[in-house]
PDB file of C-alpha atoms in Angstrom:
ATOM      1  CA  TYR A  88       0.000   0.000   0.000  1.00 46.00           C
ATOM      2  CA  ARG A  89       2.948   2.338   0.419  1.00 62.00           C
ATOM      3  CA  ASP A  90       3.041   3.114  -3.278  1.00 77.00           C
ATOM      4  CA  ASN A  91      -0.697   3.790  -3.474  1.00 87.00           C
ATOM      5  CA  PRO A  92      -1.883   6.664  -1.230  1.00 87.00           C
ATOM      6  CA  ILE A  93      -5.506   6.129  -2.291  1.00 91.00           C
ATOM      7  CA  ALA A  94      -5.382   2.499  -1.162  1.00 90.00           C
ATOM      8  CA  ASP A  95      -3.730   3.598   2.111  1.00 91.00           C
ATOM      9  CA  LYS A  96      -6.484   6.116   2.687  1.00 93.00           C
ATOM     10  CA  ARG A  97      -9.181   3.529   1.885  1.00 94.00           C
ATOM     11  CA  ALA A  98      -7.600   0.937   4.196  1.00 94.00           C
ATOM     12  CA  HIS A  99      -7.392   3.507   7.002  1.00 95.00           C
ATOM     13  CA  HIS A 100     -11.013   4.518   6.447  1.00 96.00           C
ATOM     14  CA  ASN A 101     -12.101   0.848   6.448  1.00 96.00           C
ATOM     15  CA  ALA A 102     -10.248   0.232   9.718  1.00 97.00           C
ATOM     16  CA  LEU A 103     -11.895   3.254  11.353  1.00 97.00           C
ATOM     17  CA  GLU A 104     -15.324   2.166  10.103  1.00 98.00           C
ATOM     18  CA  ARG A 105     -14.781  -1.387  11.415  1.00 98.00           C
ATOM     19  CA  LYS A 106     -13.737   0.047  14.788  1.00 98.00           C
ATOM     20  CA  ARG A 107     -16.864   2.243  14.857  1.00 98.00           C
ATOM     21  CA  ARG A 108     -19.139  -0.722  14.039  1.00 98.00           C
ATOM     22  CA  ASP A 109     -17.445  -2.858  16.708  1.00 98.00           C
ATOM     23  CA  HIS A 110     -17.981  -0.104  19.281  1.00 98.00           C
ATOM     24  CA  ILE A 111     -21.673   0.143  18.376  1.00 98.00           C
ATOM     25  CA  LYS A 112     -22.029  -3.650  18.569  1.00 97.00           C
ATOM     26  CA  ASP A 113     -20.328  -3.752  21.985  1.00 98.00           C
ATOM     27  CA  SER A 114     -22.544  -0.903  23.201  1.00 98.00           C
ATOM     28  CA  PHE A 115     -25.682  -2.770  22.140  1.00 97.00           C
ATOM     29  CA  HIS A 116     -24.456  -5.902  23.945  1.00 96.00           C
ATOM     30  CA  SER A 117     -23.808  -3.849  27.064  1.00 96.00           C
ATOM     31  CA  LEU A 118     -27.256  -2.249  26.848  1.00 97.00           C
ATOM     32  CA  ARG A 119     -28.879  -5.664  26.292  1.00 97.00           C
ATOM     33  CA  ASP A 120     -27.134  -7.074  29.359  1.00 96.00           C
ATOM     34  CA  SER A 121     -28.314  -4.092  31.440  1.00 96.00           C
ATOM     35  CA  VAL A 122     -31.977  -4.925  30.798  1.00 97.00           C
ATOM     36  CA  PRO A 123     -33.097  -7.784  33.073  1.00 96.00           C
ATOM     37  CA  SER A 124     -35.545  -9.291  30.566  1.00 95.00           C
ATOM     38  CA  LEU A 125     -32.817  -9.472  27.887  1.00 96.00           C
ATOM     39  CA  GLN A 126     -29.784 -10.621  29.874  1.00 92.00           C
ATOM     40  CA  GLY A 127     -28.026 -13.369  27.965  1.00 85.00           C
ATOM     41  CA  GLU A 128     -30.770 -13.413  25.309  1.00 89.00           C
ATOM     42  CA  LYS A 129     -30.312 -12.969  21.597  1.00 94.00           C
ATOM     43  CA  ALA A 130     -32.180  -9.857  20.460  1.00 97.00           C
ATOM     44  CA  SER A 131     -32.201  -7.517  17.503  1.00 97.00           C
ATOM     45  CA  ARG A 132     -31.075  -3.936  17.917  1.00 97.00           C
ATOM     46  CA  ALA A 133     -34.686  -2.765  17.619  1.00 98.00           C
ATOM     47  CA  GLN A 134     -35.753  -5.195  20.363  1.00 98.00           C
ATOM     48  CA  ILE A 135     -32.889  -4.032  22.581  1.00 98.00           C
ATOM     49  CA  LEU A 136     -33.904  -0.387  22.152  1.00 98.00           C
ATOM     50  CA  ASP A 137     -37.600  -1.156  22.736  1.00 98.00           C
ATOM     51  CA  LYS A 138     -36.960  -3.212  25.881  1.00 97.00           C
ATOM     52  CA  ALA A 139     -34.405  -0.705  27.192  1.00 98.00           C
ATOM     53  CA  THR A 140     -36.958   2.089  26.740  1.00 98.00           C
ATOM     54  CA  GLU A 141     -39.619   0.052  28.564  1.00 98.00           C
ATOM     55  CA  TYR A 142     -37.191  -0.745  31.386  1.00 97.00           C
ATOM     56  CA  ILE A 143     -36.114   2.888  31.786  1.00 97.00           C
ATOM     57  CA  GLN A 144     -39.755   4.011  31.917  1.00 98.00           C
ATOM     58  CA  TYR A 145     -40.528   1.291  34.480  1.00 97.00           C
ATOM     59  CA  MET A 146     -37.542   2.283  36.632  1.00 97.00           C
ATOM     60  CA  ARG A 147     -38.490   5.975  36.443  1.00 97.00           C
ATOM     61  CA  ARG A 148     -42.026   5.163  37.647  1.00 98.00           C
ATOM     62  CA  LYS A 149     -40.626   2.967  40.414  1.00 97.00           C
ATOM     63  CA  ASN A 150     -38.146   5.676  41.424  1.00 97.00           C
ATOM     64  CA  HIS A 151     -40.942   8.275  41.495  1.00 97.00           C
ATOM     65  CA  THR A 152     -43.063   6.021  43.735  1.00 96.00           C
ATOM     66  CA  HIS A 153     -40.127   5.412  46.075  1.00 97.00           C
ATOM     67  CA  GLN A 154     -39.397   9.137  46.230  1.00 96.00           C
ATOM     68  CA  GLN A 155     -43.032   9.792  47.178  1.00 96.00           C
ATOM     69  CA  ASP A 156     -42.745   7.149  49.918  1.00 96.00           C
ATOM     70  CA  ILE A 157     -39.567   8.789  51.211  1.00 95.00           C
ATOM     71  CA  ASP A 158     -41.211  12.220  51.218  1.00 94.00           C
ATOM     72  CA  ASP A 159     -44.252  10.828  53.078  1.00 95.00           C
ATOM     73  CA  LEU A 160     -42.028   9.190  55.691  1.00 94.00           C
ATOM     74  CA  LYS A 161     -40.029  12.403  56.133  1.00 94.00           C
ATOM     75  CA  ARG A 162     -43.258  14.337  56.708  1.00 94.00           C
ATOM     76  CA  GLN A 163     -44.473  11.734  59.214  1.00 92.00           C
ATOM     77  CA  ASN A 164     -41.117  11.814  60.990  1.00 91.00           C
ATOM     78  CA  ALA A 165     -41.136  15.622  61.162  1.00 90.00           C
ATOM     79  CA  LEU A 166     -44.673  15.562  62.564  1.00 90.00           C
ATOM     80  CA  LEU A 167     -43.693  13.040  65.226  1.00 87.00           C
ATOM     81  CA  GLU A 168     -40.628  15.097  66.139  1.00 85.00           C
ATOM     82  CA  GLN A 169     -42.788  18.235  66.438  1.00 86.00           C
ATOM     83  CA  GLN A 170     -45.096  16.358  68.771  1.00 85.00           C
ATOM     84  CA  GLY A 171     -42.079  15.427  70.871  1.00 79.00           C
ATOM     85  CA  SER A 172     -42.800  11.736  70.561  1.00 65.00           C
ATOM     86  CA  PRO A 173     -40.227   9.678  72.490  1.00 61.00           C
ATOM     87  CA  ALA A 174     -41.011   6.788  70.149  1.00 57.00           C
ATOM     88  CA  VAL A 175     -39.022   8.427  67.331  1.00 55.00           C
ATOM     89  CA  GLY A 176     -35.758   8.360  69.259  1.00 58.00           C
ATOM     90  CA  LEU A 177     -36.423   4.842  70.476  1.00 58.00           C
ATOM     91  CA  PHE A 178     -37.307   3.654  66.961  1.00 60.00           C
ATOM     92  CA  THR A 179     -34.164   5.213  65.470  1.00 59.00           C
ATOM     93  CA  THR A 180     -32.008   3.631  68.186  1.00 58.00           C
ATOM     94  CA  GLN A 181     -33.600   0.237  67.569  1.00 57.00           C
ATOM     95  CA  ILE A 182     -33.039   0.462  63.817  1.00 58.00           C
ATOM     96  CA  LEU A 183     -29.407   1.499  64.123  1.00 56.00           C
ATOM     97  CA  SER A 184     -28.636  -1.221  66.653  1.00 61.00           C
ATOM     98  CA  SER A 185     -30.486  -3.870  64.654  1.00 60.00           C
ATOM     99  CA  PRO A 186     -28.292  -6.644  63.243  1.00 58.00           C
ATOM    100  CA  ILE A 187     -30.203  -6.398  59.961  1.00 59.00           C
ATOM    101  CA  TRP A 188     -29.350  -2.700  59.394  1.00 51.00           C
ATOM    102  CA  PRO A 189     -27.403  -2.880  56.101  1.00 55.00           C
ATOM    103  CA  ILE A 190     -23.740  -1.990  56.356  1.00 53.00           C
ATOM    104  CA  GLY A 191     -23.031   1.198  54.468  1.00 53.00           C
ATOM    105  CA  TRP A 192     -26.483   2.712  54.981  1.00 55.00           C
ATOM    106  CA  VAL A 193     -26.372   6.131  56.544  1.00 53.00           C
ATOM    107  CA  LEU A 194     -29.178   7.693  58.551  1.00 52.00           C
ATOM    108  CA  ILE A 195     -29.776  11.240  57.316  1.00 54.00           C
ATOM    109  CA  ASP A 196     -31.145  13.798  59.740  1.00 47.00           C
TER     110      ASP A 196
END
């Protein structure tokens, strides 16, 4: 190829295009493996995108519901603290001393 600059340019372009296609293929495999219903399955790119979209929408709804639950619990906790309920301190102490309290979880005031 050294004597033919056009062939060199074409070979370089082909190598870059192959690298780009490989990256896209690897990215689709990674996305497929990130969607629980597709893990280890054979799926077309369209199926991967459809299922990934469904999964993201599902997780967003689930996250929204969990955030609402957290907000409700914070409001309930604040109300109990305003009322001076001794049960709040006792409950917090029991949770933190519980052997099932997950390591790495932090209680936020």
